Amino acid sequence: MGDIESMTSKSNKESEDRMDRTWLIGPASQIEALQGRKHEVTLLPGTAKYKEVLNGYWSKQQAESQPSAIFQPRDAQDVAFAVGVLQRTRASFAIKSGGHGRWLNESSCSDGILIDSHHMRHLELSEDRSSIRVGPGNRWKHVYGLLEPQGLMAVGGRVADVGVGGFLTSGR
């Protein structure tokens, strides 16, 4: 058990060191810190997945944004890590749920880090069926798809492809 604790401690120390190096250094170091944590969910310009995220915006104006990188967290710990890096480096960033905004930089950013919640699609209906936990990467079609077969409904967006997170904050 000591070896696992030692490896975990070493891994955490390396992540902290990586964060320390990013203090007010710029986008390249922010990206390095994010990639060091989760390289498989940090998308860089010029890659197919990066382009796919930008093409997923509802408006052409949003799709024209050029973030320095796109970070796709899988869970709350990934989000907390990214926010820590961005806060310490005072980086500009945006958060994208469904990307249904109307204008540039509404849920996009140029020259900053885009946090895309696409993979955070957790849905959980409470045992008593009175409430539902909804991850920010869901779109209303996912929520309604879970509830409707059970004879339930939620008060939410009328357009199925709108993101839950953005809708609840007026697209911001």
mmCIF file of C-alpha atoms in Angstrom:
data_model
loop_
_atom_site.group_PDB
_atom_site.id
_atom_site.type_symbol
_atom_site.label_atom_id
_atom_site.label_comp_id
_atom_site.label_asym_id
_atom_site.label_seq_id
_atom_site.Cartn_x
_atom_site.Cartn_y
_atom_site.Cartn_z
ATOM 1 C CA MET A 1 0.000 0.000 0.000
ATOM 2 C CA GLY A 2 2.905 2.339 0.703
ATOM 3 C CA ASP A 3 4.045 2.156 -2.939
ATOM 4 C CA ILE A 4 0.627 3.287 -4.200
ATOM 5 C CA GLU A 5 0.540 6.172 -1.712
ATOM 6 C CA SER A 6 4.076 7.120 -2.731
ATOM 7 C CA MET A 7 3.188 7.080 -6.442
ATOM 8 C CA THR A 8 -0.005 9.095 -5.832
ATOM 9 C CA SER A 9 1.889 11.599 -3.721
ATOM 10 C CA LYS A 10 4.560 11.907 -6.423
ATOM 11 C CA SER A 11 1.887 12.365 -9.118
ATOM 12 C CA ASN A 12 0.130 15.069 -7.069
ATOM 13 C CA LYS A 13 3.466 16.804 -6.431
ATOM 14 C CA GLU A 14 4.240 16.767 -10.172
ATOM 15 C CA SER A 15 0.827 18.312 -10.921
ATOM 16 C CA GLU A 16 1.409 20.997 -8.280
ATOM 17 C CA ASP A 17 4.879 21.715 -9.704
ATOM 18 C CA ARG A 18 3.364 21.976 -13.175
ATOM 19 C CA MET A 19 0.782 24.455 -11.829
ATOM 20 C CA ASP A 20 3.499 26.489 -10.104
ATOM 21 C CA ARG A 21 5.325 26.916 -13.421
ATOM 22 C CA THR A 22 2.182 28.364 -15.025
ATOM 23 C CA TRP A 23 1.894 31.406 -12.768
ATOM 24 C CA LEU A 24 1.280 34.307 -15.181
ATOM 25 C CA ILE A 25 3.367 32.767 -17.965
ATOM 26 C CA GLY A 26 0.768 32.549 -20.736
ATOM 27 C CA PRO A 27 -1.343 30.188 -22.820
ATOM 28 C CA ALA A 28 1.443 27.732 -23.668
ATOM 29 C CA SER A 29 2.098 26.982 -20.006
ATOM 30 C CA GLN A 30 -1.617 26.863 -19.202
ATOM 31 C CA ILE A 31 -1.986 24.240 -21.901
ATOM 32 C CA GLU A 32 1.047 22.350 -20.579
ATOM 33 C CA ALA A 33 -0.499 22.248 -17.105
ATOM 34 C CA LEU A 34 -3.840 21.023 -18.453
ATOM 35 C CA GLN A 35 -2.183 18.427 -20.687
ATOM 36 C CA GLY A 36 -0.091 17.206 -17.780
ATOM 37 C CA ARG A 37 -3.283 16.396 -15.895
ATOM 38 C CA LYS A 38 -5.373 14.992 -18.737
ATOM 39 C CA HIS A 39 -3.635 15.123 -22.109
ATOM 40 C CA GLU A 40 -6.367 13.067 -23.785
ATOM 41 C CA VAL A 41 -8.995 15.725 -23.034
ATOM 42 C CA THR A 42 -6.924 18.774 -23.992
ATOM 43 C CA LEU A 43 -7.552 19.566 -27.652
ATOM 44 C CA LEU A 44 -5.163 21.755 -29.617
ATOM 45 C CA PRO A 45 -5.707 23.933 -32.714
ATOM 46 C CA GLY A 46 -5.349 22.087 -35.988
ATOM 47 C CA THR A 47 -6.657 18.768 -34.685
ATOM 48 C CA ALA A 48 -9.850 17.146 -35.940
ATOM 49 C CA LYS A 49 -11.471 17.049 -32.481
ATOM 50 C CA TYR A 50 -10.700 20.750 -31.901
ATOM 51 C CA LYS A 51 -12.408 21.618 -35.195
ATOM 52 C CA GLU A 52 -15.336 19.329 -34.342
ATOM 53 C CA VAL A 53 -15.987 21.227 -31.093
ATOM 54 C CA LEU A 54 -15.929 24.595 -32.876
ATOM 55 C CA ASN A 55 -18.199 23.311 -35.642
ATOM 56 C CA GLY A 56 -20.692 22.210 -32.977
ATOM 57 C CA TYR A 57 -21.685 25.779 -32.158
ATOM 58 C CA TRP A 58 -25.162 26.916 -33.181
ATOM 59 C CA SER A 59 -24.033 30.268 -34.605
ATOM 60 C CA LYS A 60 -21.305 30.930 -37.132
ATOM 61 C CA GLN A 61 -19.977 33.775 -34.961
ATOM 62 C CA GLN A 62 -19.281 31.401 -32.074
ATOM 63 C CA ALA A 63 -17.661 28.858 -34.408
ATOM 64 C CA GLU A 64 -15.174 31.527 -35.523
ATOM 65 C CA SER A 65 -13.586 31.715 -32.067
ATOM 66 C CA GLN A 66 -10.010 30.478 -31.800
ATOM 67 C CA PRO A 67 -9.282 29.285 -28.260
ATOM 68 C CA SER A 68 -5.670 28.488 -27.407
ATOM 69 C CA ALA A 69 -6.888 25.037 -26.351
ATOM 70 C CA ILE A 70 -10.094 23.206 -25.534
ATOM 71 C CA PHE A 71 -10.247 21.293 -22.263
ATOM 72 C CA GLN A 72 -12.955 18.616 -22.001
ATOM 73 C CA PRO A 73 -13.256 17.616 -18.343
ATOM 74 C CA ARG A 74 -14.738 14.248 -17.422
ATOM 75 C CA ASP A 75 -15.710 15.099 -13.840
ATOM 76 C CA ALA A 76 -15.812 17.802 -11.173
ATOM 77 C CA GLN A 77 -12.180 17.140 -10.191
ATOM 78 C CA ASP A 78 -11.040 17.943 -13.741
ATOM 79 C CA VAL A 79 -13.073 21.162 -13.666
ATOM 80 C CA ALA A 80 -11.595 22.145 -10.297
ATOM 81 C CA PHE A 81 -8.084 21.510 -11.592
ATOM 82 C CA ALA A 82 -8.680 23.589 -14.738
ATOM 83 C CA VAL A 83 -10.244 26.461 -12.805
ATOM 84 C CA GLY A 84 -7.260 26.398 -10.434
ATOM 85 C CA VAL A 85 -4.808 26.674 -13.334
ATOM 86 C CA LEU A 86 -6.849 29.407 -14.999
ATOM 87 C CA GLN A 87 -7.281 31.374 -11.781
ATOM 88 C CA ARG A 88 -3.606 31.213 -10.905
ATOM 89 C CA THR A 89 -2.592 32.320 -14.388
ATOM 90 C CA ARG A 90 -5.399 34.861 -14.701
ATOM 91 C CA ALA A 91 -6.237 33.328 -18.044
ATOM 92 C CA SER A 92 -9.274 34.211 -20.062
ATOM 93 C CA PHE A 93 -11.640 31.303 -20.500
ATOM 94 C CA ALA A 94 -15.172 30.355 -21.460
ATOM 95 C CA ILE A 95 -17.413 27.436 -20.598
ATOM 96 C CA LYS A 96 -19.461 25.663 -23.262
ATOM 97 C CA SER A 97 -22.466 23.497 -22.516
ATOM 98 C CA GLY A 98 -24.426 23.158 -25.768
ATOM 99 C CA GLY A 99 -22.992 26.177 -27.604
ATOM 100 C CA HIS A 100 -26.372 27.636 -28.528
ATOM 101 C CA GLY A 101 -25.362 31.281 -27.998
ATOM 102 C CA ARG A 102 -25.860 33.998 -30.566
ATOM 103 C CA TRP A 103 -22.641 35.992 -30.619
ATOM 104 C CA LEU A 104 -18.874 35.546 -30.503
ATOM 105 C CA ASN A 105 -17.533 34.884 -27.001
ATOM 106 C CA GLU A 106 -20.945 34.139 -25.478
ATOM 107 C CA SER A 107 -19.831 30.578 -24.664
ATOM 108 C CA SER A 108 -16.615 30.695 -26.662
ATOM 109 C CA CYS A 109 -13.336 32.565 -26.407
ATOM 110 C CA SER A 110 -10.475 33.605 -28.603
ATOM 111 C CA ASP A 111 -6.924 33.296 -27.281
ATOM 112 C CA GLY A 112 -8.091 31.721 -24.021
ATOM 113 C CA ILE A 113 -9.014 28.261 -22.817
ATOM 114 C CA LEU A 114 -12.421 26.809 -23.662
ATOM 115 C CA ILE A 115 -13.829 24.397 -21.080
ATOM 116 C CA ASP A 116 -16.209 22.172 -23.044
ATOM 117 C CA SER A 117 -18.540 20.171 -20.792
ATOM 118 C CA HIS A 118 -19.477 17.713 -23.568
ATOM 119 C CA HIS A 119 -18.299 14.624 -21.645
ATOM 120 C CA MET A 120 -20.046 15.560 -18.391
ATOM 121 C CA ARG A 121 -23.387 13.948 -19.215
ATOM 122 C CA HIS A 122 -24.314 12.348 -15.927
ATOM 123 C CA LEU A 123 -28.083 11.889 -15.472
ATOM 124 C CA GLU A 124 -29.559 10.467 -12.277
ATOM 125 C CA LEU A 125 -33.215 10.309 -11.301
ATOM 126 C CA SER A 126 -33.787 10.303 -7.531
ATOM 127 C CA GLU A 127 -35.243 7.168 -5.956
ATOM 128 C CA ASP A 128 -38.514 8.941 -5.187
ATOM 129 C CA ARG A 129 -38.588 10.288 -8.785
ATOM 130 C CA SER A 130 -39.040 13.871 -7.548
ATOM 131 C CA SER A 131 -35.744 15.312 -8.795
ATOM 132 C CA ILE A 132 -32.973 14.695 -11.278
ATOM 133 C CA ARG A 133 -29.232 15.402 -11.203
ATOM 134 C CA VAL A 134 -28.077 16.669 -14.570
ATOM 135 C CA GLY A 135 -24.470 17.086 -15.710
ATOM 136 C CA PRO A 136 -23.695 20.303 -17.637
ATOM 137 C CA GLY A 137 -22.786 18.452 -20.834
ATOM 138 C CA ASN A 138 -26.354 17.271 -21.346
ATOM 139 C CA ARG A 139 -28.723 18.757 -23.830
ATOM 140 C CA TRP A 140 -32.423 18.919 -23.116
ATOM 141 C CA LYS A 141 -33.036 15.952 -25.437
ATOM 142 C CA HIS A 142 -31.008 13.774 -23.029
ATOM 143 C CA VAL A 143 -33.042 14.928 -20.030
ATOM 144 C CA TYR A 144 -36.386 14.462 -21.776
ATOM 145 C CA GLY A 145 -35.225 11.108 -23.168
ATOM 146 C CA LEU A 146 -34.747 9.826 -19.617
ATOM 147 C CA LEU A 147 -37.925 11.313 -18.151
ATOM 148 C CA GLU A 148 -40.583 10.904 -20.853
ATOM 149 C CA PRO A 149 -40.630 7.060 -20.918
ATOM 150 C CA GLN A 150 -41.343 7.190 -17.177
ATOM 151 C CA GLY A 151 -44.221 9.641 -17.552
ATOM 152 C CA LEU A 152 -42.181 12.485 -16.058
ATOM 153 C CA MET A 153 -41.260 15.948 -17.306
ATOM 154 C CA ALA A 154 -38.872 18.741 -16.352
ATOM 155 C CA VAL A 155 -39.296 22.462 -16.818
ATOM 156 C CA GLY A 156 -36.601 23.314 -19.331
ATOM 157 C CA GLY A 157 -35.718 24.304 -22.844
ATOM 158 C CA ARG A 158 -38.142 23.781 -25.702
ATOM 159 C CA VAL A 159 -35.392 23.184 -28.254
ATOM 160 C CA ALA A 160 -34.037 19.672 -27.712
ATOM 161 C CA ASP A 161 -30.451 20.409 -28.788
ATOM 162 C CA VAL A 162 -29.888 23.339 -26.393
ATOM 163 C CA GLY A 163 -27.404 22.629 -23.599
ATOM 164 C CA VAL A 164 -28.797 22.429 -20.082
ATOM 165 C CA GLY A 165 -25.981 24.467 -18.507
ATOM 166 C CA GLY A 166 -26.174 27.364 -20.945
ATOM 167 C CA PHE A 167 -29.957 27.474 -20.954
ATOM 168 C CA LEU A 168 -30.049 27.775 -17.176
ATOM 169 C CA THR A 169 -27.622 30.718 -17.291
ATOM 170 C CA SER A 170 -29.197 32.395 -20.333
ATOM 171 C CA GLY A 171 -26.559 31.061 -22.703
ATOM 172 C CA ARG A 172 -23.571 32.349 -20.807
#
